[in-house]
Coordinates of C-alpha atoms in Angstrom, one line a residue:
X1 CA -104.7 -28.4 120.9
X2 CA -104.6 -26.6 118.3
X3 CA -106.5 -23.7 116.1
X4 CA -107.1 -23.6 112.3
X5 CA -108.8 -21.0 109.9
X6 CA -109.4 -20.3 106.5
X7 CA -108.1 -17.3 105.5
X8 CA -106.4 -15.4 102.8
X9 CA -102.9 -14.7 102.6
X10 CA -101.3 -12.6 99.8
X11 CA -104.8 -13.3 97.9
X12 CA -104.4 -17.0 98.4
X13 CA -106.8 -18.9 100.0
X14 CA -105.0 -20.9 102.8
X15 CA -105.6 -22.9 105.7
X16 CA -103.5 -22.1 108.6
X17 CA -103.0 -24.2 111.7
X18 CA -101.0 -23.4 114.9
X19 CA -100.9 -24.2 118.8
X20 CA -103.6 -23.2 120.6
X21 CA -103.2 -19.3 121.7
X22 CA -100.2 -18.8 119.2
X23 CA -101.7 -17.6 116.7
X24 CA -99.2 -14.2 116.7
X25 CA -96.2 -16.1 118.4
X26 CA -93.3 -16.6 116.0
X27 CA -92.9 -20.2 115.3
X28 CA -91.0 -22.5 113.0
X29 CA -93.3 -23.0 109.6
X30 CA -94.1 -25.3 107.3
X31 CA -95.9 -24.5 103.7
X32 CA -97.4 -27.9 102.9
X33 CA -98.8 -28.4 99.5
X34 CA -101.9 -30.4 98.6
X35 CA -102.1 -32.9 95.1
X36 CA -103.9 -32.8 92.0
X37 CA -107.3 -32.3 91.6
X38 CA -107.6 -32.1 95.4
X39 CA -107.4 -29.2 98.3
X40 CA -106.1 -27.7 101.4
X41 CA -109.1 -29.1 103.2
X42 CA -108.8 -32.9 101.8
X43 CA -105.1 -32.5 103.0
X44 CA -105.7 -30.7 106.2
X45 CA -104.9 -33.7 108.3
X46 CA -101.0 -32.6 107.8
X47 CA -101.7 -29.1 109.1
X48 CA -104.0 -30.7 112.1
X49 CA -100.9 -33.2 112.8
X50 CA -98.0 -30.7 112.2
X51 CA -99.6 -27.9 114.2
X52 CA -99.9 -30.5 117.1
X53 CA -96.3 -31.1 116.9
X54 CA -95.9 -27.4 117.7
X55 CA -95.3 -25.8 114.1
X56 CA -97.2 -23.2 112.3
X57 CA -98.5 -24.5 109.0
X58 CA -99.6 -22.5 105.7
X59 CA -101.6 -24.8 103.0
X60 CA -102.4 -23.0 100.0
X61 CA -105.3 -23.8 97.8
X62 CA -103.5 -24.4 94.2
X63 CA -104.7 -22.7 91.2
X64 CA -107.6 -23.7 89.9
X65 CA -108.1 -25.9 93.2
X66 CA -110.1 -25.8 96.1
X67 CA -111.7 -22.4 96.5
X68 CA -110.2 -21.5 93.5
X69 CA -111.4 -23.9 91.4
X70 CA -113.3 -22.7 88.2
X71 CA -115.5 -26.0 87.8
X72 CA -114.0 -26.8 84.5
X73 CA -112.9 -30.1 85.2
X74 CA -111.9 -31.0 81.4
X75 CA -109.9 -27.7 81.6
X76 CA -107.9 -28.3 84.9
X77 CA -106.6 -31.7 83.9
X78 CA -105.0 -30.3 80.9
X79 CA -103.3 -27.4 83.0
X80 CA -101.3 -30.1 85.5
X81 CA -98.1 -28.2 84.4
X82 CA -99.0 -25.1 84.1
X83 CA -100.6 -25.3 87.6
X84 CA -97.5 -26.6 88.9
X85 CA -95.3 -24.1 87.7
X86 CA -97.8 -21.0 88.9
X87 CA -97.8 -22.8 92.4
X88 CA -94.1 -22.7 92.5
X89 CA -94.1 -19.0 91.3
X90 CA -96.7 -17.8 94.4
X91 CA -94.0 -19.1 96.9
X92 CA -92.1 -16.0 97.0
X93 CA -95.5 -14.0 98.1
X94 CA -96.6 -16.2 100.2
X95 CA -93.2 -16.4 102.1
X96 CA -93.2 -12.4 102.2
X97 CA -96.4 -12.4 103.2
X98 CA -95.7 -14.9 106.4
X99 CA -92.6 -12.5 107.0
X100 CA -94.8 -9.5 106.9
X101 CA -97.2 -11.2 109.9
X102 CA -94.2 -12.1 111.7
X103 CA -95.1 -15.7 112.1
X104 CA -91.3 -17.0 111.7
X105 CA -89.3 -17.7 114.2
X106 CA -85.6 -17.4 113.5
X107 CA -86.4 -17.5 109.7
X108 CA -87.3 -21.2 110.3
X109 CA -89.5 -22.0 106.8
X110 CA -89.6 -25.7 105.2
X111 CA -91.8 -26.9 102.5
X112 CA -93.8 -30.3 101.8
X113 CA -96.4 -31.3 100.0
X114 CA -98.3 -34.9 98.5
X115 CA -97.7 -35.8 94.7
X116 CA -97.8 -32.6 92.8
X117 CA -97.9 -30.8 96.1
X118 CA -94.3 -32.9 96.6
X119 CA -93.1 -31.8 93.2
X120 CA -94.1 -28.1 94.2
X121 CA -92.3 -28.6 97.1
X122 CA -89.0 -29.9 95.6
X123 CA -88.9 -27.0 93.0
X124 CA -89.0 -24.3 95.4
X125 CA -86.3 -25.9 97.1
X126 CA -84.4 -26.2 94.1
X127 CA -84.7 -22.3 93.4
X128 CA -85.0 -21.3 97.4
X129 CA -81.4 -21.5 99.8
X130 CA -83.8 -19.8 102.7
X131 CA -85.9 -23.1 102.6
X132 CA -84.6 -25.2 106.0
X133 CA -85.7 -28.4 104.8
X134 CA -88.0 -30.7 102.5
X135 CA -90.5 -33.2 102.7
X136 CA -91.7 -35.0 99.3
X137 CA -94.3 -37.4 99.8
X138 CA -94.8 -39.7 96.5
X139 CA -93.5 -36.4 94.3
X140 CA -91.1 -36.1 91.5
X141 CA -88.0 -33.6 90.8
X142 CA -87.9 -34.2 87.4
X143 CA -91.0 -32.5 85.4
X144 CA -89.5 -32.4 81.9
X145 CA -89.5 -35.8 81.3
X146 CA -92.3 -37.0 83.7
X147 CA -94.6 -34.6 81.5
X148 CA -94.6 -36.9 78.7
X149 CA -96.6 -39.5 80.7
X150 CA -98.3 -37.9 83.5
X151 CA -101.0 -35.6 82.2
X152 CA -99.4 -34.4 79.6
X153 CA -100.6 -30.8 78.6
X154 CA -101.5 -32.4 74.7
X155 CA -100.4 -35.5 72.6
X156 CA -98.6 -34.0 70.0
X157 CA -99.3 -35.0 66.6
X158 CA -97.9 -32.4 64.4
X159 CA -95.1 -30.3 64.7
X160 CA -97.2 -27.4 65.6
X161 CA -98.5 -29.2 68.6
X162 CA -94.9 -30.4 69.5
X163 CA -93.5 -26.7 69.1
X164 CA -96.7 -25.9 71.9
X165 CA -96.0 -28.8 73.9
X166 CA -92.2 -27.5 74.5
X167 CA -93.2 -24.3 75.4
X168 CA -95.8 -25.6 78.2
X169 CA -92.6 -28.0 79.4
X170 CA -89.7 -25.4 79.0
X171 CA -90.4 -23.2 81.7
X172 CA -90.0 -26.1 84.0
X173 CA -87.0 -27.0 83.4
X174 CA -85.4 -24.3 85.2
X175 CA -86.9 -25.5 88.9
X176 CA -86.1 -29.4 88.1
X177 CA -83.9 -31.9 90.1
X178 CA -81.5 -32.4 87.1
X179 CA -80.1 -28.7 87.2
X180 CA -80.6 -28.0 91.5
X181 CA -79.1 -31.2 93.0
X182 CA -76.3 -29.4 95.1
X183 CA -79.1 -27.2 96.5
X184 CA -81.3 -30.5 97.2
X185 CA -78.5 -32.1 98.7
X186 CA -77.4 -28.7 101.1
X187 CA -80.4 -29.2 103.3
X188 CA -82.4 -32.0 104.8
X189 CA -84.6 -33.7 102.4
X190 CA -87.2 -36.6 103.3
X191 CA -88.3 -38.7 100.2
X192 CA -91.4 -40.7 101.2
X193 CA -92.5 -43.3 98.3
X194 CA -95.3 -46.4 98.3
X195 CA -93.3 -49.0 96.0
X196 CA -96.1 -49.6 94.2
X197 CA -97.5 -46.0 93.5
X198 CA -99.3 -46.3 90.3
X199 CA -99.6 -42.8 89.4
X200 CA -96.0 -41.0 90.1
X201 CA -93.6 -44.2 90.1
X202 CA -91.5 -44.8 93.2
X203 CA -88.7 -44.6 90.5
X204 CA -88.8 -41.0 89.9
X205 CA -87.7 -41.0 94.0
X206 CA -85.3 -43.3 93.7
X207 CA -84.0 -41.3 90.5
X208 CA -83.6 -38.6 92.6
X209 CA -82.0 -40.6 95.7
X210 CA -79.6 -42.2 93.4
X211 CA -78.5 -38.8 91.5
X212 CA -77.9 -37.1 95.1
X213 CA -76.0 -40.4 96.3
X214 CA -73.5 -40.4 93.0
X215 CA -72.5 -36.8 93.7
X216 CA -71.9 -37.4 97.4
X217 CA -75.2 -35.2 98.3
X218 CA -77.0 -37.5 100.4
X219 CA -75.5 -37.0 103.8
X220 CA -78.8 -35.1 104.9
X221 CA -81.0 -37.1 102.9
X222 CA -83.7 -39.3 104.5
X223 CA -85.3 -41.9 102.3
X224 CA -88.6 -44.1 103.4
X225 CA -89.8 -46.6 101.0
X226 CA -93.3 -48.4 101.9
X227 CA -93.8 -51.9 100.0
X228 CA -97.2 -52.6 98.6
X229 CA -98.4 -49.1 98.7
X230 CA -100.1 -47.3 95.7
X231 CA -100.6 -43.9 95.2
X232 CA -102.0 -42.4 99.0
X233 CA -100.7 -41.2 101.9
X234 CA -100.6 -43.4 104.6
X235 CA -100.4 -43.2 108.5
X236 CA -96.5 -44.4 108.1
X237 CA -96.3 -41.5 105.7
X238 CA -97.7 -38.8 108.0
X239 CA -95.5 -40.2 111.2
X240 CA -92.5 -39.8 108.8
X241 CA -93.4 -36.3 107.8
X242 CA -94.2 -34.8 111.2
X243 CA -91.2 -36.9 112.8
X244 CA -88.5 -34.7 109.7
X245 CA -90.4 -31.5 110.8
X246 CA -89.8 -31.9 114.4
X247 CA -86.4 -33.2 114.3
X248 CA -84.8 -30.9 111.2
X249 CA -87.3 -27.4 111.6

């Protein structure tokens, strides 16, 4: 059995799940990030499944999502990459708050996510060596190139607009896989993707697999590709994530 609560952690609304009676017991912990236009509540089945596996789970609402949503849908649709960046930046504060609560067992902290959340998890892993393992479900680590086709912040038609686009995307470069393949390859990493994904192409995960393989950094890499699946989490994907974290965290 498990328990689950809504609360704030470091002034960020989160879902907090854990095995029953172990709220204040140090446990291995997963911070799991949801997808774009969704919320921690919608993705709470990950929290349930991982807590049932004996883990503590923290699921933050991304900026302008869930209880942080401004109710301006049109504005949010143009803020995908800014929201991603802020989510990655908030990791340091969340990690410190978790440690302050004495919730971590032996510093065993992992990250995972789906879609935008998977991008968040990959970016965090690239920059934070304390992360023990990472699960990326239908994500990408190649932000600056994907931003030209997936929820671009604007469509540049003038030189000034191109400069604005570049200024929005530039900060993402220091978080992306291109510059951190060694860091992404030195810990257990799960890449799961539906091969018919119609939002974040499966080629994004395949590209990362190939890059790690070419560098000889794929010894700790687990890949799971599901034919015929578009942009959604399947029962098999959930099982793969739970199995991965139970094994490596």
